[in-house]
Coordinates of C-alpha atoms in Angstrom, one line a residue:
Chain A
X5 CA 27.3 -34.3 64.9
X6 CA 24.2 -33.5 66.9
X7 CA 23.5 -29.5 66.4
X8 CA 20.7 -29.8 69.1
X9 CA 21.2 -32.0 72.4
X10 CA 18.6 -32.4 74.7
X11 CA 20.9 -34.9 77.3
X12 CA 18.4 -35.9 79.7
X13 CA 16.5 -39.0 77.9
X14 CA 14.6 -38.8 80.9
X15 CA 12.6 -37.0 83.4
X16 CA 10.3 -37.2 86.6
X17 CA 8.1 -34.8 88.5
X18 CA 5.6 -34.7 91.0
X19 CA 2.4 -33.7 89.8
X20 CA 1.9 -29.6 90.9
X21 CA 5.8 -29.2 91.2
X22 CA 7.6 -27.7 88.1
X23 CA 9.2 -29.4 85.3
X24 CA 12.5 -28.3 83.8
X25 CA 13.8 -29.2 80.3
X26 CA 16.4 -28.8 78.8
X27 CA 18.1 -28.2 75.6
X28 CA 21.3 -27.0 73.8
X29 CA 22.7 -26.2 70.8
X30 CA 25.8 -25.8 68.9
X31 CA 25.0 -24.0 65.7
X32 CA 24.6 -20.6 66.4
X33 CA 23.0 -19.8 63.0
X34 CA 19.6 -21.2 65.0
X35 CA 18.0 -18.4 65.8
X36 CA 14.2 -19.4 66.3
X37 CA 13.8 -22.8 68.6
X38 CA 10.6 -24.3 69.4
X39 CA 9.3 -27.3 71.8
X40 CA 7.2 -29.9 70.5
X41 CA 5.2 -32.4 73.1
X42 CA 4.8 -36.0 71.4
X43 CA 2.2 -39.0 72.9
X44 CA 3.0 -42.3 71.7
X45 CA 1.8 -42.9 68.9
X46 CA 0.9 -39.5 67.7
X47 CA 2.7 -37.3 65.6
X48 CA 4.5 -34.3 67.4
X49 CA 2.7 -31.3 68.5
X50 CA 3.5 -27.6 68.6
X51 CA 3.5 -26.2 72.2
X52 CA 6.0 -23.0 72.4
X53 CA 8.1 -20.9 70.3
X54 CA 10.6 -18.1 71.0
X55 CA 12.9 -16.5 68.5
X56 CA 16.4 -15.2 69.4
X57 CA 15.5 -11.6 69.8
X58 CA 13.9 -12.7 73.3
X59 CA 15.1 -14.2 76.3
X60 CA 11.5 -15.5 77.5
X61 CA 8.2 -16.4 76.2
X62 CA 5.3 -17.8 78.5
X63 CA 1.8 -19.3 77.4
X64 CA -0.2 -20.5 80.2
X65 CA 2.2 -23.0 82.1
X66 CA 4.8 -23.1 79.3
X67 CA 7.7 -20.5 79.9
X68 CA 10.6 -21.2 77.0
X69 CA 14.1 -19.5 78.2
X70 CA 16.6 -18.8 76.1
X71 CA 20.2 -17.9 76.8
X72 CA 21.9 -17.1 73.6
X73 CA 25.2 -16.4 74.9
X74 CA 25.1 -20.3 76.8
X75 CA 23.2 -21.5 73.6
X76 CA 20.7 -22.7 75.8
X77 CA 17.3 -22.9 76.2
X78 CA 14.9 -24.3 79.0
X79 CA 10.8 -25.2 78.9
X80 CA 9.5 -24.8 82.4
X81 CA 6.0 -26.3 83.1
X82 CA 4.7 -25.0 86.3
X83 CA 2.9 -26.9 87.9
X84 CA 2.9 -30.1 86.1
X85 CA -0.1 -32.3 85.6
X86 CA -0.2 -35.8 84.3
X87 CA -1.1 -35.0 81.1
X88 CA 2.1 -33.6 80.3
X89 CA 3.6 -37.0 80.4
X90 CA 4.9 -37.2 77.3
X91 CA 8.6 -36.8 74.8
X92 CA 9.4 -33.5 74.9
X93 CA 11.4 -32.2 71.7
X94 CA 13.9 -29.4 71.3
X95 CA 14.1 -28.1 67.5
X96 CA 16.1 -25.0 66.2
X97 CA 16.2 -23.0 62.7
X98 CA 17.4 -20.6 61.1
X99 CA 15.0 -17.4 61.7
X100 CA 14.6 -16.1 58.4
X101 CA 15.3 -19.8 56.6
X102 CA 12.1 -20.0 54.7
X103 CA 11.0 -23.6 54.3
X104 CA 14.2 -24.6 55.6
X105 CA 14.2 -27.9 57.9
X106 CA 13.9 -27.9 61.6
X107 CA 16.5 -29.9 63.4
X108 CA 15.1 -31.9 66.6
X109 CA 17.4 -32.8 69.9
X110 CA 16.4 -36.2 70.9
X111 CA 13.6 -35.6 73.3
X112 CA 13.2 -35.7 76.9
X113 CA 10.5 -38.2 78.4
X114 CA 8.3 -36.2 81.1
X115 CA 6.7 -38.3 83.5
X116 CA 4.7 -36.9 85.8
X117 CA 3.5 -38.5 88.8
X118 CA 0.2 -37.9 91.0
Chain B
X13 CA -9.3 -26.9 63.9
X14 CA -7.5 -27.9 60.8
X15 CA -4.8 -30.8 60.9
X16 CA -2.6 -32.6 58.7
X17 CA -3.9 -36.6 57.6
X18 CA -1.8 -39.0 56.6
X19 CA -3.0 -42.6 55.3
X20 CA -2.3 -45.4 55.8
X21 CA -1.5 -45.0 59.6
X22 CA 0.6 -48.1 59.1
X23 CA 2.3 -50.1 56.5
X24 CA 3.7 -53.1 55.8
X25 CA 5.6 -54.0 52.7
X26 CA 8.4 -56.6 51.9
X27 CA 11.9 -55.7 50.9
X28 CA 12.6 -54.2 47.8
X29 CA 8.8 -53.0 47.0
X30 CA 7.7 -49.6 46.5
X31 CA 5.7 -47.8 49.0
X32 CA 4.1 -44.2 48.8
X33 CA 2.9 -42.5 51.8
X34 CA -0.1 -40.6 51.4
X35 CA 0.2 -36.9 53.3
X36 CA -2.9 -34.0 53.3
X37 CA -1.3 -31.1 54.8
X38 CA -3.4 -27.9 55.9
X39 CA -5.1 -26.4 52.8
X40 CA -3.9 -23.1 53.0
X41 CA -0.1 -23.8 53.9
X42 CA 2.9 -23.7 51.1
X43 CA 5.7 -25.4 53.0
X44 CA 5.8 -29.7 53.3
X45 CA 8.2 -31.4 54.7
X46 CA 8.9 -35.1 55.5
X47 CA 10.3 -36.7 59.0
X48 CA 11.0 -39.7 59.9
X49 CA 12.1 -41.2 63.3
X50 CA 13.3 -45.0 63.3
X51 CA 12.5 -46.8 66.9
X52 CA 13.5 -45.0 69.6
X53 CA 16.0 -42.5 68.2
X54 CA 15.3 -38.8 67.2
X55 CA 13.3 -36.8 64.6
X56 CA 14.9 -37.1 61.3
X57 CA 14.7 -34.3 58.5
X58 CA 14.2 -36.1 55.2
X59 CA 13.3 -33.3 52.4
X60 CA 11.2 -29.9 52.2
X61 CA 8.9 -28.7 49.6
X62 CA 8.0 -25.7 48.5
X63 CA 6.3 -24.0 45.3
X64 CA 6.5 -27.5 43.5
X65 CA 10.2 -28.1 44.1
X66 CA 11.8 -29.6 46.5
X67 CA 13.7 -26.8 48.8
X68 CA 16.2 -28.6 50.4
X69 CA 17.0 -32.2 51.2
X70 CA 19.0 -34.4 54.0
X71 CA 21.6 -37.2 53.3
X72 CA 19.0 -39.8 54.0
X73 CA 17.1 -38.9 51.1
X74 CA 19.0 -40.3 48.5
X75 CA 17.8 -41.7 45.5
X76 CA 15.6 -44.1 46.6
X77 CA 12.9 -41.2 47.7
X78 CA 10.5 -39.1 45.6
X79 CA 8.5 -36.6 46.9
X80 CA 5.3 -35.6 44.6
X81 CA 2.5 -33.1 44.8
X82 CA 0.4 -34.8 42.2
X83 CA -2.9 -32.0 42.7
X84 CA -3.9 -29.6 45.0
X85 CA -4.1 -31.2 48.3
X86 CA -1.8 -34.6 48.4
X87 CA 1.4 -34.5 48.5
X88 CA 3.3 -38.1 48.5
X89 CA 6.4 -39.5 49.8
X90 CA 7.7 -42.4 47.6
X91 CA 10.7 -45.2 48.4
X92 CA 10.9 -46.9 45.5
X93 CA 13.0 -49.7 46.7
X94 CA 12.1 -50.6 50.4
X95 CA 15.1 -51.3 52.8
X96 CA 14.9 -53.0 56.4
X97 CA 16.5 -50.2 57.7
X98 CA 13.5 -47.7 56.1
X99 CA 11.3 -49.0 58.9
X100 CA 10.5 -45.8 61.0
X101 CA 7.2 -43.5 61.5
X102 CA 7.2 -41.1 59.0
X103 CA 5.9 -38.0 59.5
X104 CA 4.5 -35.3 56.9
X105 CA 4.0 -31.4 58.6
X106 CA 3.3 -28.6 56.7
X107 CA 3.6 -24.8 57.7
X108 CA 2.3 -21.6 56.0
X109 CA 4.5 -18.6 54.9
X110 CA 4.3 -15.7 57.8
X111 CA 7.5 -14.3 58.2
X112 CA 10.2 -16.2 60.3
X113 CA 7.7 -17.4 62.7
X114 CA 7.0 -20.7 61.1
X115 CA 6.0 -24.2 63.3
X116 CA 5.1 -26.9 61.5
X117 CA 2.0 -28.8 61.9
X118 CA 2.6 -32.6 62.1
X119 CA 0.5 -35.1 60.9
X120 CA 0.2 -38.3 63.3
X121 CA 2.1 -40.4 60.9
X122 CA 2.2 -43.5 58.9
X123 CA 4.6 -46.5 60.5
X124 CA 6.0 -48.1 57.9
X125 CA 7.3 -51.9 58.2
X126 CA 9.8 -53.4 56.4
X127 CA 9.9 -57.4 56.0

């Protein structure tokens, strides 16, 4: 039963052009969802956050969209550099669930090409 | 800028031994958890910890896992009888109490090789 699908293993972008990843869940108890960037052989990394009473957060080229409704949410990456190449990670929780586990999609490999 | 360390960064043990996995999480944070993600599938909740206890715990940590925060700073992951199937990276993150807004930190892991 996967709670949080991210159903592109798989991605490829020219460098400058804008990456699009995607991710969705099922449980609609989720109510806070960030994206985690992961390098091979490193543990995974925080890059973006947005909580459900939002439809948008940006940081620098990181834009996370949610759409509640669709139970769907989408990191743009604009514009994409080749050291963004790397498994992108979906997770959700509960918003208020303190200490409560985070549940990870499957990742989406980002490649980006100069 | 602090981090979470986790020693060794791999391990290799042979079936049926005990490992522990050794985990430092940020000094001034009061939630651990443990991941784990086997070869090429996802990120796998094992157990969380909070305020000495463990706060809630996944299928896949049955009775073969420990988790132990023997002093202030470490805080250990034990299997006490290793499995082939136990070979993953496992991941210790940690994350401090501020509302709802909690990420976790994630260390970069300790491979762990069953033979």
């Amino acid at each position: 039963d996967q709670q949080v699908k991210q159903n592109s293993p798989s991605l490829s972008v020219q460098e400058g052009r804008i990456s699009i990843l995607n991710c969705d869940y099922t449980n609609s108890m989720f109510d806070y969802f960030l994206w985690y960037k992961k390098y091979p052989a490193e543990g995974p990394t925080f890059l973006i956050s947005i909580s459900s009473i939002k439809d948008k957060n940006e940081d620098g080229r990181f834009t996370v969209f949610l759409n509640k409704s669709a139970k769907h949410l989408s990191l743009h990456i604009v514009p994409s550099q080749p050291g963004d190449s790397a498994v992108y990670f979906c997770a959700a929780r509960g918003y208020y669930n303190y200490g409560q586990n985070f549940v990870f999609g499957p990742g989406t490999r980002l490649s980006v090409l100069p | 800028e602090p981090e979470v360390t986790q020693t060794p960064s791999h391990q290799v043990t042979q079936m049926g031994q005990e490992v522990i996995l050794r985990c430092v999480p940020i000094s001034n944070h009061l939630y651990f958890y443990w991941y784990r993600q086997i070869l090429g599938q996802k990120v796998e909740f094992l157990v969380s910890f909070y305020n000495n206890e463990i706060s809630e715990k996944s299928e896949i940590f049955d009775d073969q896992f420990s988790v132990e925060r023997p002093d202030g700073s470490n805080f250990t992951l034990k299997i006490r009888s290793t499995k082939l199937e136990d070979s993953a990276m496992y991941f210790c993150a940690s994350s401090p109490i501020t509302g709802g807004d909690q990420m976790a930190f994630f260390g970069q892991g300790t491979r762990l090789t069953v033979v």
